[in-house]
PDB file of C-alpha atoms in Angstrom:
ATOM      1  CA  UNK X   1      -4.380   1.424 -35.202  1.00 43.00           C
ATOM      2  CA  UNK X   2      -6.404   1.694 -31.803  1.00 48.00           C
ATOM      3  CA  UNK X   3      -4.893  -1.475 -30.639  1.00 47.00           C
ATOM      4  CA  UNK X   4      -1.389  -0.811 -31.509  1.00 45.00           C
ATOM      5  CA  UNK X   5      -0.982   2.343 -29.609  1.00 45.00           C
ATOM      6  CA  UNK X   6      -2.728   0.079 -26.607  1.00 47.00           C
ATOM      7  CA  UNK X   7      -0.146  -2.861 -26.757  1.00 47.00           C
ATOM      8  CA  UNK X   8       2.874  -0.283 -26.818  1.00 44.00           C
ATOM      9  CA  UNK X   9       1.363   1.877 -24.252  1.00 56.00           C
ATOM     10  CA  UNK X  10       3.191   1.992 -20.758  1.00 57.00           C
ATOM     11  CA  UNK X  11       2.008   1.595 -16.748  1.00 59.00           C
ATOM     12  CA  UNK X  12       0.723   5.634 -17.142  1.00 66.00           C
ATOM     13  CA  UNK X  13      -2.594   3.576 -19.039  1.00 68.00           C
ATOM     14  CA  UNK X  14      -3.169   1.325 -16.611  1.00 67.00           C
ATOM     15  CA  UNK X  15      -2.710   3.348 -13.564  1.00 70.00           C
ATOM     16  CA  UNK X  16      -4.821   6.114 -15.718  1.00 71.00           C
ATOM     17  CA  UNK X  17      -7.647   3.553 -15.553  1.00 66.00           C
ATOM     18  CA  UNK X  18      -7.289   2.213 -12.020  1.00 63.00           C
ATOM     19  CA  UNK X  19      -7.441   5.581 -10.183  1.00 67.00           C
ATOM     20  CA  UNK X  20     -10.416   6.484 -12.194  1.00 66.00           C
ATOM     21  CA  UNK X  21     -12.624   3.179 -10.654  1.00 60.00           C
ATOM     22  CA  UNK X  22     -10.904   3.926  -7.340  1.00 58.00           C
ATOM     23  CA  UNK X  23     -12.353   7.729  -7.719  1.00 62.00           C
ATOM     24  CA  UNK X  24     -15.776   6.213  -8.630  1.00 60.00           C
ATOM     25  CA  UNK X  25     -15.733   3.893  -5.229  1.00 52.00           C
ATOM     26  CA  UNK X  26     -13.126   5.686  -3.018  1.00 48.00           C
ATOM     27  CA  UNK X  27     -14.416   2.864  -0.491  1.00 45.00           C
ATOM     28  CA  UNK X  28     -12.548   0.107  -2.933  1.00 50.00           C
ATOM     29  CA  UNK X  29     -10.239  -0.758  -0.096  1.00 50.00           C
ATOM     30  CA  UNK X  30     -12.289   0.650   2.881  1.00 50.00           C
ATOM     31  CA  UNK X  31     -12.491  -1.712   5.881  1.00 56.00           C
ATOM     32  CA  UNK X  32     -13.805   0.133   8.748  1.00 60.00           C
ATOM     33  CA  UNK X  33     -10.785  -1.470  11.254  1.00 65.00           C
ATOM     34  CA  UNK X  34      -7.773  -0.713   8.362  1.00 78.00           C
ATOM     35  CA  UNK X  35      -8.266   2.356   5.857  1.00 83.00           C
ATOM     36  CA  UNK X  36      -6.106   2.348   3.288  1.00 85.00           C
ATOM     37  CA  UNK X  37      -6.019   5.586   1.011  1.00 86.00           C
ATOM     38  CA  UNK X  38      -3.637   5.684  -1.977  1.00 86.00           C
ATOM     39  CA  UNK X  39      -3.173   8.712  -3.751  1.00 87.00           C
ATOM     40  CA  UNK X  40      -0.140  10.425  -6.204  1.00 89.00           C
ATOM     41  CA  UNK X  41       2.341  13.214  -6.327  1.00 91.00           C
ATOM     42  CA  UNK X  42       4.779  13.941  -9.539  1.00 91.00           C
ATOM     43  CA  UNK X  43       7.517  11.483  -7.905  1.00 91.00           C
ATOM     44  CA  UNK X  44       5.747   8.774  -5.748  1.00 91.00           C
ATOM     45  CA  UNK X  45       2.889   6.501  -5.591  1.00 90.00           C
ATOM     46  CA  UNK X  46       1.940   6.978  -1.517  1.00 92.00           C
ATOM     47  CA  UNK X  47      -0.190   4.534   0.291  1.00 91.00           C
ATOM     48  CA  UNK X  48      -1.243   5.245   4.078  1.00 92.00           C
ATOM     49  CA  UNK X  49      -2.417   2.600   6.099  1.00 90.00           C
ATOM     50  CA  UNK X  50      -4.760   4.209   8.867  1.00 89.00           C
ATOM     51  CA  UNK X  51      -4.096   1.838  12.283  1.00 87.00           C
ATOM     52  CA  UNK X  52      -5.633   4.573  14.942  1.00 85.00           C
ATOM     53  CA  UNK X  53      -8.548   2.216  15.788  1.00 81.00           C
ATOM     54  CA  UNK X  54      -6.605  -0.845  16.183  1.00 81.00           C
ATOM     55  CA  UNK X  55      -3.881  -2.104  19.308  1.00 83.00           C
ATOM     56  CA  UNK X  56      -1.190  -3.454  17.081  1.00 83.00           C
ATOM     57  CA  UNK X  57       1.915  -5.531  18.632  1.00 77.00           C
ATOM     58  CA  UNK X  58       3.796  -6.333  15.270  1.00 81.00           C
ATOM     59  CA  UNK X  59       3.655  -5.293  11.563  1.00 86.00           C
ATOM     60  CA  UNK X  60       4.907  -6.733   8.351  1.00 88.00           C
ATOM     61  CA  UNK X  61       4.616  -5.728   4.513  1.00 89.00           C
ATOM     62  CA  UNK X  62       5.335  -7.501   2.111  1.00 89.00           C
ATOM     63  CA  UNK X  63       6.109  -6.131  -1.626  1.00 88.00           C
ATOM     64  CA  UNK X  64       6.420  -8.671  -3.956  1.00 87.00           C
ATOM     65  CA  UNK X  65       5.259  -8.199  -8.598  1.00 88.00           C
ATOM     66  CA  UNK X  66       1.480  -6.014  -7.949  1.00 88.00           C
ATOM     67  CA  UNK X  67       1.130  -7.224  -4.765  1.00 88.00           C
ATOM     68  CA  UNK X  68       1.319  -5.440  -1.448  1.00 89.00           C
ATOM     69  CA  UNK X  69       0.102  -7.444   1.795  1.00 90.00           C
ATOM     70  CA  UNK X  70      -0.170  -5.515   4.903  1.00 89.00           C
ATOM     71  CA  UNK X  71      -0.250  -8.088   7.739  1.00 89.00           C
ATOM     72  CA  UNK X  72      -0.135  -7.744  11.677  1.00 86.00           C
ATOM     73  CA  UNK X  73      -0.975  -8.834  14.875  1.00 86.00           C
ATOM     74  CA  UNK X  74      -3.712  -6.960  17.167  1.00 84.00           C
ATOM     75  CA  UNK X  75      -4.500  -7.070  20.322  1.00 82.00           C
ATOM     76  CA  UNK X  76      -8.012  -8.036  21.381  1.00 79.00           C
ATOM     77  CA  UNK X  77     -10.281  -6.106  23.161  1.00 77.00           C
ATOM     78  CA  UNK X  78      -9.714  -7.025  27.222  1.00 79.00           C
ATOM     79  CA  UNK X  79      -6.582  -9.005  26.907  1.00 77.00           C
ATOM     80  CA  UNK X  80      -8.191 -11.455  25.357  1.00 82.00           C
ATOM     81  CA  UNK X  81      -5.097 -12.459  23.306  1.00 85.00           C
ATOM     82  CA  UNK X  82      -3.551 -11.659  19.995  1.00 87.00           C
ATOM     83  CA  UNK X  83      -4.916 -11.986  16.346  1.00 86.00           C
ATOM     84  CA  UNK X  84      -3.836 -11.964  13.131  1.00 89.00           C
ATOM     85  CA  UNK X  85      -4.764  -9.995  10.211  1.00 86.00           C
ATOM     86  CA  UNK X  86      -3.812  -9.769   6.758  1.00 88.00           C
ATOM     87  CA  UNK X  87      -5.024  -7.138   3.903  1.00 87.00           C
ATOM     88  CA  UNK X  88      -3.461  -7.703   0.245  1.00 86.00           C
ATOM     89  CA  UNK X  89      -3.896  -4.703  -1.903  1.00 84.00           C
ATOM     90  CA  UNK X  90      -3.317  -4.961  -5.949  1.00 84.00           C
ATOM     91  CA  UNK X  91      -1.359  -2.396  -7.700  1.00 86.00           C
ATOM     92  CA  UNK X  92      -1.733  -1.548 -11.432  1.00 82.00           C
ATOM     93  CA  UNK X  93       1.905  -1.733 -11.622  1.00 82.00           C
ATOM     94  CA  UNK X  94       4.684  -3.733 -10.501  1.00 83.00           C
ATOM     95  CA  UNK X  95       6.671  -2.672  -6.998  1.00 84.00           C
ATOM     96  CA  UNK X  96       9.707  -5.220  -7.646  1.00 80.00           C
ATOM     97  CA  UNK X  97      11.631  -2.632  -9.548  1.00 81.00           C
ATOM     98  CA  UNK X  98      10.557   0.409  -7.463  1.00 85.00           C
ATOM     99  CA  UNK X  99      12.502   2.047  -4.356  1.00 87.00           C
ATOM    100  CA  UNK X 100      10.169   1.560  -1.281  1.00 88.00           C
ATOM    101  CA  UNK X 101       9.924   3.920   1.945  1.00 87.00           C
ATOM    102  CA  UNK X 102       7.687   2.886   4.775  1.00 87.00           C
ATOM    103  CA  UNK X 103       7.615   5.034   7.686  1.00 87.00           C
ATOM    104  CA  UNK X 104       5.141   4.986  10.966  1.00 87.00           C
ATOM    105  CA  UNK X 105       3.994   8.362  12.494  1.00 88.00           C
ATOM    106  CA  UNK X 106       0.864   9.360  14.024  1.00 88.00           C
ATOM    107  CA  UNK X 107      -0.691   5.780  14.010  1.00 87.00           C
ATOM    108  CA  UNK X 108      -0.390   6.167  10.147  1.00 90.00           C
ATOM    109  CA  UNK X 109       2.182   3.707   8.246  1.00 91.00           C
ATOM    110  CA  UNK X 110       3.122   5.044   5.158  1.00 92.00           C
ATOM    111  CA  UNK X 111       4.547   3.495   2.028  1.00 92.00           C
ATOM    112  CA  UNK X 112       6.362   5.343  -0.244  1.00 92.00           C
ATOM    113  CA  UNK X 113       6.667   3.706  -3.710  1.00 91.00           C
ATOM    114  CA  UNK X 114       9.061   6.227  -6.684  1.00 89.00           C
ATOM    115  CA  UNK X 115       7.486   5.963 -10.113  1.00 86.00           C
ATOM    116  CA  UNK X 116      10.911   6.279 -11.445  1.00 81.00           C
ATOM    117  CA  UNK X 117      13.666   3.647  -9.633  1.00 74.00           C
ATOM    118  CA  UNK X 118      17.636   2.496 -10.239  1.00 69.00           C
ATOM    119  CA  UNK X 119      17.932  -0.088  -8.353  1.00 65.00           C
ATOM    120  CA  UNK X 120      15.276  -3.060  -8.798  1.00 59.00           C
ATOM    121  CA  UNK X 121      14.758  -5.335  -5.751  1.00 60.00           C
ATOM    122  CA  UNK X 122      13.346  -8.065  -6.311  1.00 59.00           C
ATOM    123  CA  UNK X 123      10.522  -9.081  -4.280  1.00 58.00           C
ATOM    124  CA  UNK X 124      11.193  -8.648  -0.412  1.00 59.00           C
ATOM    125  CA  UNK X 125       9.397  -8.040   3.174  1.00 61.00           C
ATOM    126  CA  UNK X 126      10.011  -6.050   6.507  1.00 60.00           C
ATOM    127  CA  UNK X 127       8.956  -4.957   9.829  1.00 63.00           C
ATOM    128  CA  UNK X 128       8.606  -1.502  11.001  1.00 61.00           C
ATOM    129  CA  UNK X 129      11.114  -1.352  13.684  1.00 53.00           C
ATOM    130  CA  UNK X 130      10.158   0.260  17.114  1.00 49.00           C
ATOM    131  CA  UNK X 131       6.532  -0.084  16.271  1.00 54.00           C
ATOM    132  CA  UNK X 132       4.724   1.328  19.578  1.00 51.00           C
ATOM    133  CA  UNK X 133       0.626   1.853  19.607  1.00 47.00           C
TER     134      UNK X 133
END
């Protein structure tokens, strides 16, 4: 009977079970040059990318089935050139039929991801426009 209600359970199990290892290691995701805090409200899943610490020239995301990849270029320490970097970040559920936000304020991007969506998308990418550091 135990497995039944399992296999016919919805994302609400999984995500259940994700946030509680991500409570037990809040520093899952940390990287001390991109934090990356994900946390809930009754409507949307909201993940803030921290970019304070770093001189950023140009950011992509990229949303495509559980996958989110966060990738941009930085600016090196005395004008030393650019270089890349690229974080992917796993999601217990799947962002192709969700409506996405991303906004940029206060050297914090955040992406705005509704639990509840009418109009699937597909997988897709962009660029915050304007981006200034």
């Amino acid at each position: 009977m135990e497995n039944e209600k399992q296999s016919n359970s919805s994302d609400f199990l999984e995500i259940d079970d994700w946030l509680n290892v991500l409570m037990e290691d809040p520093f899952a995701w940390y990287d001390e040059h991109l934090p990356i805090d994900l946390y809930e409200t009754s409507r949307d899943y909201i993940i803030e990318i921290d970019v304070s610490d770093l001189s950023i020239t140009d950011v992509k995301l990229t949303f495509c089935g559980h996958e989110l990849t966060f990738a941009c270029t930085v600016q090196k320490p005395n004008n030393e050139g650019e270089q890349p970097i690229e974080k992917n970040v796993m999601l217990p559920f799947y962002l192709n039929d969700k409506d996405i936000e991303a906004d940029y304020e206060n050297r914090i991007i955040e992406i705005k991801i509704k639990k509840y969506s009418s109009h699937p998308s597909g997988a897709f990418s962009f660029q915050i426009p304007h981006f200034k550091h």
